[in-house]
Tab-separated table of C-alpha atoms in Angstrom:
chain	number	residue	atom	x	y	z
H	151	GLU	CA	-21.392	15.983	-15.489
H	152	LYS	CA	-18.908	15.341	-13.042
H	153	ASN	CA	-15.549	13.709	-14.400
H	154	HIS	CA	-13.860	10.148	-13.391
H	155	ILE	CA	-10.418	9.881	-13.080
H	156	GLU	CA	-8.215	6.775	-12.333
H	157	PHE	CA	-4.817	7.201	-11.081
H	158	ASP	CA	-1.700	4.674	-11.313
H	159	ASP	CA	0.304	7.290	-8.979
H	160	ARG	CA	-0.406	8.025	-5.591
H	161	GLU	CA	1.191	11.072	-5.482
H	162	LYS	CA	-0.416	12.531	-7.972
H	163	LEU	CA	-3.879	11.526	-5.891
H	164	LYS	CA	-2.879	12.723	-2.918
H	165	GLN	CA	-1.597	16.195	-4.818
H	166	THR	CA	-5.133	16.289	-6.622
H	167	PHE	CA	-7.142	15.326	-3.607
H	168	PHE	CA	-5.708	17.895	-0.901
H	169	ALA	CA	-5.691	20.984	-3.835
H	170	TRP	CA	-9.157	20.549	-3.929
H	171	PHE	CA	-9.577	19.609	-0.002
H	172	TYR	CA	-8.438	22.539	1.486
H	173	ASN	CA	-9.829	24.877	-1.010
H	174	LYS	CA	-12.330	26.610	0.783
H	175	ASN	CA	-14.067	28.151	-2.248
H	176	ASP	CA	-14.665	24.771	-3.688
H	177	SER	CA	-17.561	22.459	-2.071
H	178	SER	CA	-16.690	20.142	-5.585
H	179	SER	CA	-13.907	18.484	-6.898
H	180	GLY	CA	-15.397	17.569	-9.924
H	181	ILE	CA	-14.381	14.709	-9.232
H	182	SER	CA	-17.624	11.773	-8.497
H	183	GLU	CA	-15.498	9.538	-7.090
H	184	ILE	CA	-14.029	12.107	-4.413
H	185	ASP	CA	-16.986	14.066	-4.289
H	186	GLU	CA	-19.335	10.979	-3.004
H	187	PHE	CA	-17.158	9.880	-0.479
H	188	TYR	CA	-15.764	13.510	0.766
H	189	ASN	CA	-18.634	16.149	1.600
H	190	LYS	CA	-16.246	19.090	3.153
H	191	THR	CA	-19.700	20.854	4.591
H	192	LYS	CA	-20.742	17.704	6.297
H	193	THR	CA	-17.975	17.121	8.081
H	194	LEU	CA	-17.291	20.573	9.230
H	195	GLU	CA	-21.520	20.251	10.473
H	196	ARG	CA	-20.526	17.359	12.408
H	197	TYR	CA	-17.179	18.218	13.581
H	198	TRP	CA	-16.731	21.803	14.236
H	199	ASP	CA	-19.293	23.948	16.069
H	200	GLY	CA	-18.282	27.703	15.005
H	201	LYS	CA	-15.913	27.909	17.348
H	202	ILE	CA	-14.374	24.689	18.150
H	203	ILE	CA	-13.484	21.356	16.313
H	204	HIS	CA	-14.791	18.124	18.205
H	205	SER	CA	-12.261	15.064	17.193
H	206	PRO	CA	-13.946	11.706	17.104
H	207	TYR	CA	-11.005	11.067	19.406
H	208	GLY	CA	-12.344	13.355	22.032
H	209	ARG	CA	-10.040	16.267	21.653
H	210	ASN	CA	-11.034	19.791	21.419
H	211	ILE	CA	-9.143	22.053	19.419
H	212	GLU	CA	-10.238	26.152	18.502
H	213	ALA	CA	-10.420	26.685	14.710
H	214	ASP	CA	-12.031	28.765	12.716
H	215	LYS	CA	-13.945	27.880	9.360
H	216	HIS	CA	-10.979	28.553	7.149
H	217	HIS	CA	-8.430	26.362	9.581
H	218	ALA	CA	-11.426	24.050	10.686
H	219	LEU	CA	-10.902	20.741	8.405
H	220	SER	CA	-7.108	21.321	8.107
H	221	CYS	CA	-6.962	21.023	11.896
H	222	LEU	CA	-9.566	18.570	11.736
H	223	ILE	CA	-7.480	15.926	10.210
H	224	GLN	CA	-4.127	17.153	11.129
H	225	SER	CA	-5.618	15.600	15.169
H	226	VAL	CA	-7.098	12.596	14.106
H	227	THR	CA	-3.874	11.385	11.478
H	228	ASN	CA	-2.009	12.126	14.467
H	229	ASP	CA	-4.605	10.447	17.141
H	230	ILE	CA	-4.328	7.023	14.533
H	231	MET	CA	-0.362	7.333	13.490
H	232	PHE	CA	0.374	6.938	17.508
H	233	ARG	CA	-2.504	4.566	18.086
H	234	ARG	CA	-1.232	2.356	15.194
H	235	ALA	CA	2.132	2.659	16.584
H	236	ILE	CA	1.451	1.897	19.908
H	237	ALA	CA	-0.626	-1.512	18.538
H	238	ILE	CA	2.196	-2.257	16.942
H	239	ASN	CA	4.458	-2.018	20.126
H	240	ASP	CA	1.708	-4.093	21.551
H	241	PHE	CA	2.405	-6.794	19.081
H	242	ILE	CA	6.070	-6.385	19.855
H	243	GLU	CA	6.098	-6.866	23.607
H	244	SER	CA	2.903	-9.799	23.359
H	245	ASN	CA	5.015	-12.082	21.070
H	246	ASN	CA	8.474	-11.104	22.485
H	247	LEU	CA	9.700	-10.242	19.596
H	248	LYS	CA	13.251	-8.442	19.457
H	249	SER	CA	12.280	-5.637	17.063
H	250	LYS	CA	11.633	-1.885	18.669
H	251	VAL	CA	9.264	0.524	17.706
H	252	LYS	CA	12.208	3.938	17.892
H	253	PHE	CA	10.307	6.277	16.324
H	254	MET	CA	7.650	7.793	13.937
H	255	ILE	CA	8.252	10.787	11.809
H	256	HIS	CA	5.097	12.491	9.698
H	257	ASP	CA	2.950	9.169	8.883
H	258	ALA	CA	5.676	6.788	9.244
H	259	VAL	CA	6.245	4.399	12.020
H	260	THR	CA	9.944	3.160	11.730
H	261	ILE	CA	11.251	0.070	13.412
H	262	ASP	CA	14.889	-1.438	14.563
H	263	LEU	CA	13.511	-4.347	12.984
H	264	ALA	CA	15.684	-7.456	14.232
H	265	LYS	CA	16.838	-10.248	11.640
H	266	GLU	CA	14.852	-12.998	13.132
H	267	ASP	CA	11.469	-10.759	12.962
H	268	LEU	CA	11.723	-9.998	9.343
H	269	LYS	CA	8.537	-12.878	8.491
H	270	TYR	CA	6.404	-10.359	10.917
H	271	ILE	CA	6.727	-7.456	8.081
H	272	GLY	CA	3.199	-8.040	6.718
H	273	ARG	CA	1.765	-8.190	9.743
H	274	PHE	CA	2.961	-5.186	10.717
H	275	LYS	CA	1.945	-3.593	8.131
H	276	LYS	CA	-1.729	-4.961	8.108
H	277	ILE	CA	-1.512	-3.401	11.779
H	278	TYR	CA	-1.020	0.016	10.689
H	279	SER	CA	-3.223	-0.385	8.119
H	280	GLU	CA	-5.926	-1.479	9.798
H	281	THR	CA	-7.474	1.614	11.452
H	282	GLU	CA	-10.938	2.457	13.389
H	283	PHE	CA	-12.405	4.802	9.598
H	284	GLY	CA	-11.315	1.197	8.121
H	285	THR	CA	-7.550	-0.504	5.893
H	286	PHE	CA	-6.092	2.286	4.387
H	287	MET	CA	-3.597	1.797	1.939
H	288	THR	CA	0.265	1.341	3.110
H	289	LYS	CA	3.634	0.840	2.045
H	290	ALA	CA	6.190	-1.255	3.829
H	291	LYS	CA	10.258	-0.107	3.146
H	292	ILE	CA	13.337	-1.505	4.543
H	293	GLY	CA	16.895	-0.648	4.714
H	294	LYS	CA	19.979	-0.340	6.689
H	295	ASP	CA	19.433	3.513	6.650
H	296	PHE	CA	16.883	6.127	5.584
H	297	GLY	CA	19.230	6.249	2.189
H	298	ASN	CA	18.677	3.085	1.686
H	299	MET	CA	15.150	2.071	1.989
H	300	LYS	CA	13.469	-0.256	-0.727
H	301	ASN	CA	10.137	-1.051	-1.124
H	302	VAL	CA	8.983	-4.309	0.906
């Protein structure tokens, strides 16, 4: 019988998921919701030919079995992030906003937000969370600098 689990803490869920996901020896996480949604074997069969990862975005990356899943995930998430940053930038430009996409770090897009554009924070968040693979949970923070960011 499989376990069911609830997480109130997003970070705890991420830690549990990635510990299982990158463990090459475990095909089952032991948590039915995860196993039903993520199938490592099928994912590798679909995107890895035994030597090359063929990403959904057309990238071809040489990888052995041990690194194949990691290469696929890192490549795809990087492409998703860049596409979302471009979509936010396109929204800013098409609406003649004063804000600017400044840079990306890890899995975050940093916007130099003009005061008059504060009303668009929800729209920026929505643009960032809506991907070709579905809508993902995201957080938005605002502050004068990285040391003083607060959740929106």
